[in-house]
PDB file of C-alpha atoms in Angstrom:
ATOM      1  CA  MET A  68      -6.689 -22.797   5.908  1.00  0.00           C
ATOM      2  CA  ARG A  69      -3.245 -24.545   6.355  1.00  0.00           C
ATOM      3  CA  ALA A  70      -2.207 -24.551   2.853  1.00  0.00           C
ATOM      4  CA  SER A  71      -3.320 -20.023   2.695  1.00  0.00           C
ATOM      5  CA  PHE A  72      -1.284 -19.756   5.938  1.00  0.00           C
ATOM      6  CA  ALA A  73       1.533 -21.780   4.391  1.00  0.00           C
ATOM      7  CA  ALA A  74       1.310 -19.605   1.019  1.00  0.00           C
ATOM      8  CA  ILE A  75       1.534 -16.538   2.471  1.00  0.00           C
ATOM      9  CA  SER A  76       4.252 -17.269   5.045  1.00  0.00           C
ATOM     10  CA  THR A  77       6.426 -18.293   1.825  1.00  0.00           C
ATOM     11  CA  ALA A  78       5.410 -15.170  -0.203  1.00  0.00           C
ATOM     12  CA  PHE A  79       6.308 -12.617   2.832  1.00  0.00           C
ATOM     13  CA  ALA A  80       9.845 -14.636   3.058  1.00  0.00           C
ATOM     14  CA  LEU A  81      10.287 -13.855  -0.735  1.00  0.00           C
ATOM     15  CA  ALA A  82       9.317 -10.568  -0.663  1.00  0.00           C
ATOM     16  CA  LEU A  83      11.713  -9.753   2.297  1.00  0.00           C
ATOM     17  CA  ALA A  84      14.782 -11.661   0.403  1.00  0.00           C
ATOM     18  CA  ALA A  85      13.611  -9.531  -2.494  1.00  0.00           C
ATOM     19  CA  VAL A  86      14.224  -6.358  -0.834  1.00  0.00           C
ATOM     20  CA  PRO A  87      17.804  -4.758  -1.398  1.00  0.00           C
ATOM     21  CA  ALA A  88      19.611  -4.144   2.094  1.00  0.00           C
ATOM     22  CA  THR A  89      19.250  -0.370   1.113  1.00  0.00           C
ATOM     23  CA  ALA A  90      15.501  -0.378   0.934  1.00  0.00           C
ATOM     24  CA  GLN A  91      15.411  -2.339   4.479  1.00  0.00           C
ATOM     25  CA  THR A  92      17.483   0.513   5.807  1.00  0.00           C
ATOM     26  CA  PRO A  93      14.949   3.726   6.065  1.00  0.00           C
ATOM     27  CA  PRO A  94      16.705   6.992   5.313  1.00  0.00           C
ATOM     28  CA  PRO A  95      17.877   9.340   8.580  1.00  0.00           C
ATOM     29  CA  ALA A  96      14.133  11.348   8.047  1.00  0.00           C
ATOM     30  CA  ALA A  97      12.279   8.046   8.044  1.00  0.00           C
ATOM     31  CA  ASN A  98      13.557   7.471  11.518  1.00  0.00           C
ATOM     32  CA  THR A  99      12.046  10.695  13.221  1.00  0.00           C
ATOM     33  CA  PRO A 100       8.915   9.768  15.501  1.00  0.00           C
ATOM     34  CA  LYS A 101       5.824   9.637  13.696  1.00  0.00           C
ATOM     35  CA  VAL A 102       2.152  10.314  14.641  1.00  0.00           C
ATOM     36  CA  GLN A 103      -1.049   9.008  12.611  1.00  0.00           C
ATOM     37  CA  SER A 104      -2.028  11.933  10.520  1.00  0.00           C
ATOM     38  CA  GLY A 105      -5.018  10.152   8.580  1.00  0.00           C
ATOM     39  CA  MET A 106      -6.050   7.224   6.355  1.00  0.00           C
ATOM     40  CA  LEU A 107      -5.293   6.614   2.920  1.00  0.00           C
ATOM     41  CA  VAL A 108      -8.407   4.672   1.268  1.00  0.00           C
ATOM     42  CA  CYS A 109      -7.690   3.590  -2.251  1.00  0.00           C
ATOM     43  CA  LYS A 110     -10.174   1.501  -4.691  1.00  0.00           C
ATOM     44  CA  VAL A 111      -7.999  -0.554  -7.134  1.00  0.00           C
ATOM     45  CA  ALA A 112      -8.405  -1.580 -10.715  1.00  0.00           C
ATOM     46  CA  PRO A 113      -8.654  -5.473 -11.544  1.00  0.00           C
ATOM     47  CA  SER A 114      -5.150  -7.031 -12.369  1.00  0.00           C
ATOM     48  CA  ILE A 115      -3.349  -9.747 -13.864  1.00  0.00           C
ATOM     49  CA  GLY A 116      -0.140 -10.790 -12.635  1.00  0.00           C
ATOM     50  CA  PHE A 117       2.745 -11.105 -15.231  1.00  0.00           C
ATOM     51  CA  VAL A 118       4.810 -13.821 -13.699  1.00  0.00           C
ATOM     52  CA  LEU A 119       7.579 -11.191 -12.613  1.00  0.00           C
ATOM     53  CA  GLY A 120       5.302  -8.164 -11.707  1.00  0.00           C
ATOM     54  CA  SER A 121       2.275  -6.460 -11.952  1.00  0.00           C
ATOM     55  CA  MET A 122       0.694  -3.035 -11.982  1.00  0.00           C
ATOM     56  CA  ARG A 123      -2.406  -1.638 -10.914  1.00  0.00           C
ATOM     57  CA  GLU A 124      -4.136   1.795 -11.396  1.00  0.00           C
ATOM     58  CA  MET A 125      -6.141   3.204  -8.255  1.00  0.00           C
ATOM     59  CA  GLY A 126      -7.802   6.209  -6.868  1.00  0.00           C
ATOM     60  CA  CYS A 127      -7.501   7.393  -3.317  1.00  0.00           C
ATOM     61  CA  GLU A 128      -8.733   9.498  -0.919  1.00  0.00           C
ATOM     62  CA  PHE A 129      -6.518  11.059   1.877  1.00  0.00           C
ATOM     63  CA  ARG A 130      -8.936  10.751   4.916  1.00  0.00           C
ATOM     64  CA  ASP A 131      -9.311  12.234   8.815  1.00  0.00           C
ATOM     65  CA  THR A 132      -9.048   9.363  11.429  1.00  0.00           C
ATOM     66  CA  SER A 133     -12.662   9.376  11.947  1.00  0.00           C
ATOM     67  CA  VAL A 134     -14.652   6.203  11.063  1.00  0.00           C
ATOM     68  CA  GLN A 135     -17.864   7.611   9.953  1.00  0.00           C
ATOM     69  CA  PRO A 136     -18.613  10.413   8.898  1.00  0.00           C
ATOM     70  CA  TYR A 137     -14.698  11.184   7.954  1.00  0.00           C
ATOM     71  CA  LEU A 138     -13.572  14.276   6.209  1.00  0.00           C
ATOM     72  CA  VAL A 139     -11.963  13.725   2.789  1.00  0.00           C
ATOM     73  CA  LYS A 140      -9.089  15.887   2.865  1.00  0.00           C
ATOM     74  CA  SER A 141      -7.490  15.255  -0.526  1.00  0.00           C
ATOM     75  CA  ARG A 142      -7.674  13.049  -3.493  1.00  0.00           C
ATOM     76  CA  TYR A 143      -4.990  11.526  -5.538  1.00  0.00           C
ATOM     77  CA  LYS A 144      -4.671   8.847  -8.593  1.00  0.00           C
ATOM     78  CA  GLY A 145      -1.957   6.604  -8.398  1.00  0.00           C
ATOM     79  CA  THR A 146      -0.423   3.370  -9.683  1.00  0.00           C
ATOM     80  CA  ILE A 147       1.063   0.256  -7.690  1.00  0.00           C
ATOM     81  CA  ALA A 148       3.691  -1.772  -9.216  1.00  0.00           C
ATOM     82  CA  ARG A 149       5.074  -4.915  -7.819  1.00  0.00           C
ATOM     83  CA  PHE A 150       8.270  -6.611  -8.705  1.00  0.00           C
ATOM     84  CA  GLY A 151       8.640 -10.045  -7.932  1.00  0.00           C
ATOM     85  CA  ILE A 152       6.834 -13.242  -7.947  1.00  0.00           C
ATOM     86  CA  ASP A 153       2.909 -12.446  -9.072  1.00  0.00           C
ATOM     87  CA  ILE A 154       1.004 -14.629 -10.882  1.00  0.00           C
ATOM     88  CA  GLY A 155      -2.865 -14.750 -10.872  1.00  0.00           C
ATOM     89  CA  ALA A 156      -5.681 -12.668 -11.604  1.00  0.00           C
ATOM     90  CA  LEU A 157      -7.532 -10.313  -9.034  1.00  0.00           C
ATOM     91  CA  ALA A 158     -10.868  -8.357  -8.903  1.00  0.00           C
ATOM     92  CA  ALA A 159     -11.235  -4.745  -8.319  1.00  0.00           C
ATOM     93  CA  ASP A 160     -10.345  -4.185  -4.379  1.00  0.00           C
ATOM     94  CA  THR A 161      -9.944  -1.618  -1.597  1.00  0.00           C
ATOM     95  CA  LEU A 162      -6.547  -0.807   0.148  1.00  0.00           C
ATOM     96  CA  ALA A 163      -6.518   1.299   3.287  1.00  0.00           C
ATOM     97  CA  TRP A 164      -3.460   2.469   4.908  1.00  0.00           C
ATOM     98  CA  ALA A 165      -2.839   4.596   8.192  1.00  0.00           C
ATOM     99  CA  VAL A 166      -0.724   7.481   7.250  1.00  0.00           C
ATOM    100  CA  PHE A 167       2.166   8.367   9.789  1.00  0.00           C
ATOM    101  CA  ALA A 168       4.031  11.624   9.322  1.00  0.00           C
ATOM    102  CA  PRO A 169       6.163  13.704  11.769  1.00  0.00           C
ATOM    103  CA  SER A 170       2.792  15.918  12.338  1.00  0.00           C
ATOM    104  CA  ALA A 171      -0.781  15.244  12.648  1.00  0.00           C
ATOM    105  CA  VAL A 172      -1.269  17.990  10.286  1.00  0.00           C
ATOM    106  CA  VAL A 173      -0.232  17.138   6.809  1.00  0.00           C
ATOM    107  CA  ALA A 174      -0.421  19.138   3.521  1.00  0.00           C
ATOM    108  CA  PRO A 175      -1.847  17.239   0.711  1.00  0.00           C
ATOM    109  CA  SER A 176       1.193  17.841  -1.186  1.00  0.00           C
ATOM    110  CA  ASP A 177       3.303  15.823   1.421  1.00  0.00           C
ATOM    111  CA  ILE A 178       1.461  12.655   0.388  1.00  0.00           C
ATOM    112  CA  ALA A 179       2.374  12.728  -3.268  1.00  0.00           C
ATOM    113  CA  GLY A 180       5.331  11.071  -4.362  1.00  0.00           C
ATOM    114  CA  SER A 181       6.811   7.693  -4.149  1.00  0.00           C
ATOM    115  CA  TYR A 182       6.683   4.836  -2.100  1.00  0.00           C
ATOM    116  CA  VAL A 183       8.200   1.873  -1.549  1.00  0.00           C
ATOM    117  CA  GLY A 184       8.460  -1.180   0.532  1.00  0.00           C
ATOM    118  CA  VAL A 185       7.315  -4.828   0.596  1.00  0.00           C
ATOM    119  CA  SER A 186       4.480  -6.554  -0.709  1.00  0.00           C
ATOM    120  CA  VAL A 187       2.974  -9.821  -0.010  1.00  0.00           C
ATOM    121  CA  ASP A 188      -0.436 -11.653  -1.414  1.00  0.00           C
ATOM    122  CA  ALA A 189      -2.113 -14.774  -1.716  1.00  0.00           C
ATOM    123  CA  ALA A 190      -5.887 -15.684  -2.837  1.00  0.00           C
ATOM    124  CA  TRP A 191      -7.789 -18.608  -4.056  1.00  0.00           C
ATOM    125  CA  THR A 192     -11.504 -17.375  -4.287  1.00  0.00           C
ATOM    126  CA  ILE A 193     -10.746 -15.151  -1.573  1.00  0.00           C
ATOM    127  CA  GLY A 194      -7.601 -14.312   0.440  1.00  0.00           C
ATOM    128  CA  GLY A 195      -5.591 -11.105   1.760  1.00  0.00           C
ATOM    129  CA  GLY A 196      -2.277  -9.685   1.551  1.00  0.00           C
ATOM    130  CA  THR A 197       0.022  -6.493   3.260  1.00  0.00           C
ATOM    131  CA  ASN A 198       2.036  -3.520   2.137  1.00  0.00           C
ATOM    132  CA  ILE A 199       4.246  -1.601   3.912  1.00  0.00           C
ATOM    133  CA  LEU A 200       5.602   1.782   2.128  1.00  0.00           C
ATOM    134  CA  LEU A 201       7.915   4.517   3.110  1.00  0.00           C
ATOM    135  CA  GLY A 202       8.082   7.610   0.859  1.00  0.00           C
ATOM    136  CA  GLY A 203       6.137  10.791  -0.095  1.00  0.00           C
ATOM    137  CA  SER A 204       7.292  14.154  -1.394  1.00  0.00           C
ATOM    138  CA  SER A 205      10.236  14.335   1.179  1.00  0.00           C
ATOM    139  CA  ASN A 206      10.293  10.827   2.315  1.00  0.00           C
ATOM    140  CA  GLN A 207       8.923  11.455   5.591  1.00  0.00           C
ATOM    141  CA  ILE A 208       5.613   9.537   5.162  1.00  0.00           C
ATOM    142  CA  ALA A 209       4.993   6.049   6.168  1.00  0.00           C
ATOM    143  CA  LEU A 210       1.817   4.051   4.916  1.00  0.00           C
ATOM    144  CA  GLN A 211       1.286   0.892   6.992  1.00  0.00           C
ATOM    145  CA  THR A 212      -1.677  -1.285   6.233  1.00  0.00           C
ATOM    146  CA  ILE A 213      -4.367  -1.128   9.212  1.00  0.00           C
ATOM    147  CA  SER A 214      -6.061  -4.186   8.118  1.00  0.00           C
ATOM    148  CA  VAL A 215      -5.341  -7.028   5.700  1.00  0.00           C
ATOM    149  CA  GLU A 216      -6.331  -6.375   1.981  1.00  0.00           C
ATOM    150  CA  GLY A 217      -9.439  -8.207   0.899  1.00  0.00           C
ATOM    151  CA  MET A 218      -9.127  -9.825  -2.341  1.00  0.00           C
ATOM    152  CA  VAL A 219     -11.140 -11.961  -4.815  1.00  0.00           C
ATOM    153  CA  GLY A 220      -9.366 -13.796  -7.391  1.00  0.00           C
ATOM    154  CA  ALA A 221      -6.588 -16.591  -7.649  1.00  0.00           C
ATOM    155  CA  ASP A 222      -3.139 -15.381  -6.906  1.00  0.00           C
ATOM    156  CA  ILE A 223       0.103 -15.276  -5.187  1.00  0.00           C
ATOM    157  CA  ALA A 224       2.528 -12.338  -5.009  1.00  0.00           C
ATOM    158  CA  ALA A 225       5.426 -11.156  -3.137  1.00  0.00           C
ATOM    159  CA  GLY A 226       8.207  -8.555  -3.939  1.00  0.00           C
ATOM    160  CA  VAL A 227       9.057  -4.973  -3.675  1.00  0.00           C
ATOM    161  CA  ALA A 228       6.052  -2.406  -4.161  1.00  0.00           C
ATOM    162  CA  ASP A 229       6.330   1.014  -5.609  1.00  0.00           C
ATOM    163  CA  LEU A 230       3.181   3.292  -5.202  1.00  0.00           C
ATOM    164  CA  THR A 231       3.047   6.636  -6.991  1.00  0.00           C
ATOM    165  CA  LEU A 232       0.534   9.247  -6.147  1.00  0.00           C
ATOM    166  CA  VAL A 233      -0.275  12.192  -8.023  1.00  0.00           C
ATOM    167  CA  LEU A 234      -2.612  14.940  -6.246  1.00  0.00           C
ATOM    168  CA  LEU A 235      -5.845  15.757  -7.710  1.00  0.00           C
ATOM    169  CA  PRO A 236      -7.098  19.337  -7.827  1.00  0.00           C
ATOM    170  CA  ASN A 237     -10.141  19.861  -5.810  1.00  0.00           C
TER     171      ASN A 237
END
């Protein structure tokens, strides 16, 4: 357990060091007050880290904030790429983010777009990670990990994450 904490702490420190100064300062639109408008839940494909990065495909649902039963507001396909240290292999898993926007009502097209932020993972058989991202169609959406990502595999990764979401027709 102590080794896992040390690995996660080291990976997080490397991720913060990898983020350029411009990425650490959010654009003026990102400084407006935000409210939670829903949840983005993504099923992520398995991956193999290529030392300097990785890319994973995913299918996502934007849901209301209800636990069960929840309402699926829109669906997306996407990719998440990590640039930085990424060594290992992971099974398919699920990522979940709380979606924060300037208002509680968000158009499906507002969620689509590109996001950038920091990403940290560590696993040996089981493990966890986190991704904190800003972006969307008008750089007004913030995705905040609501719980630590559950992973199965052997992996250590830290770096800049780039998420791209494309709205799917209903």
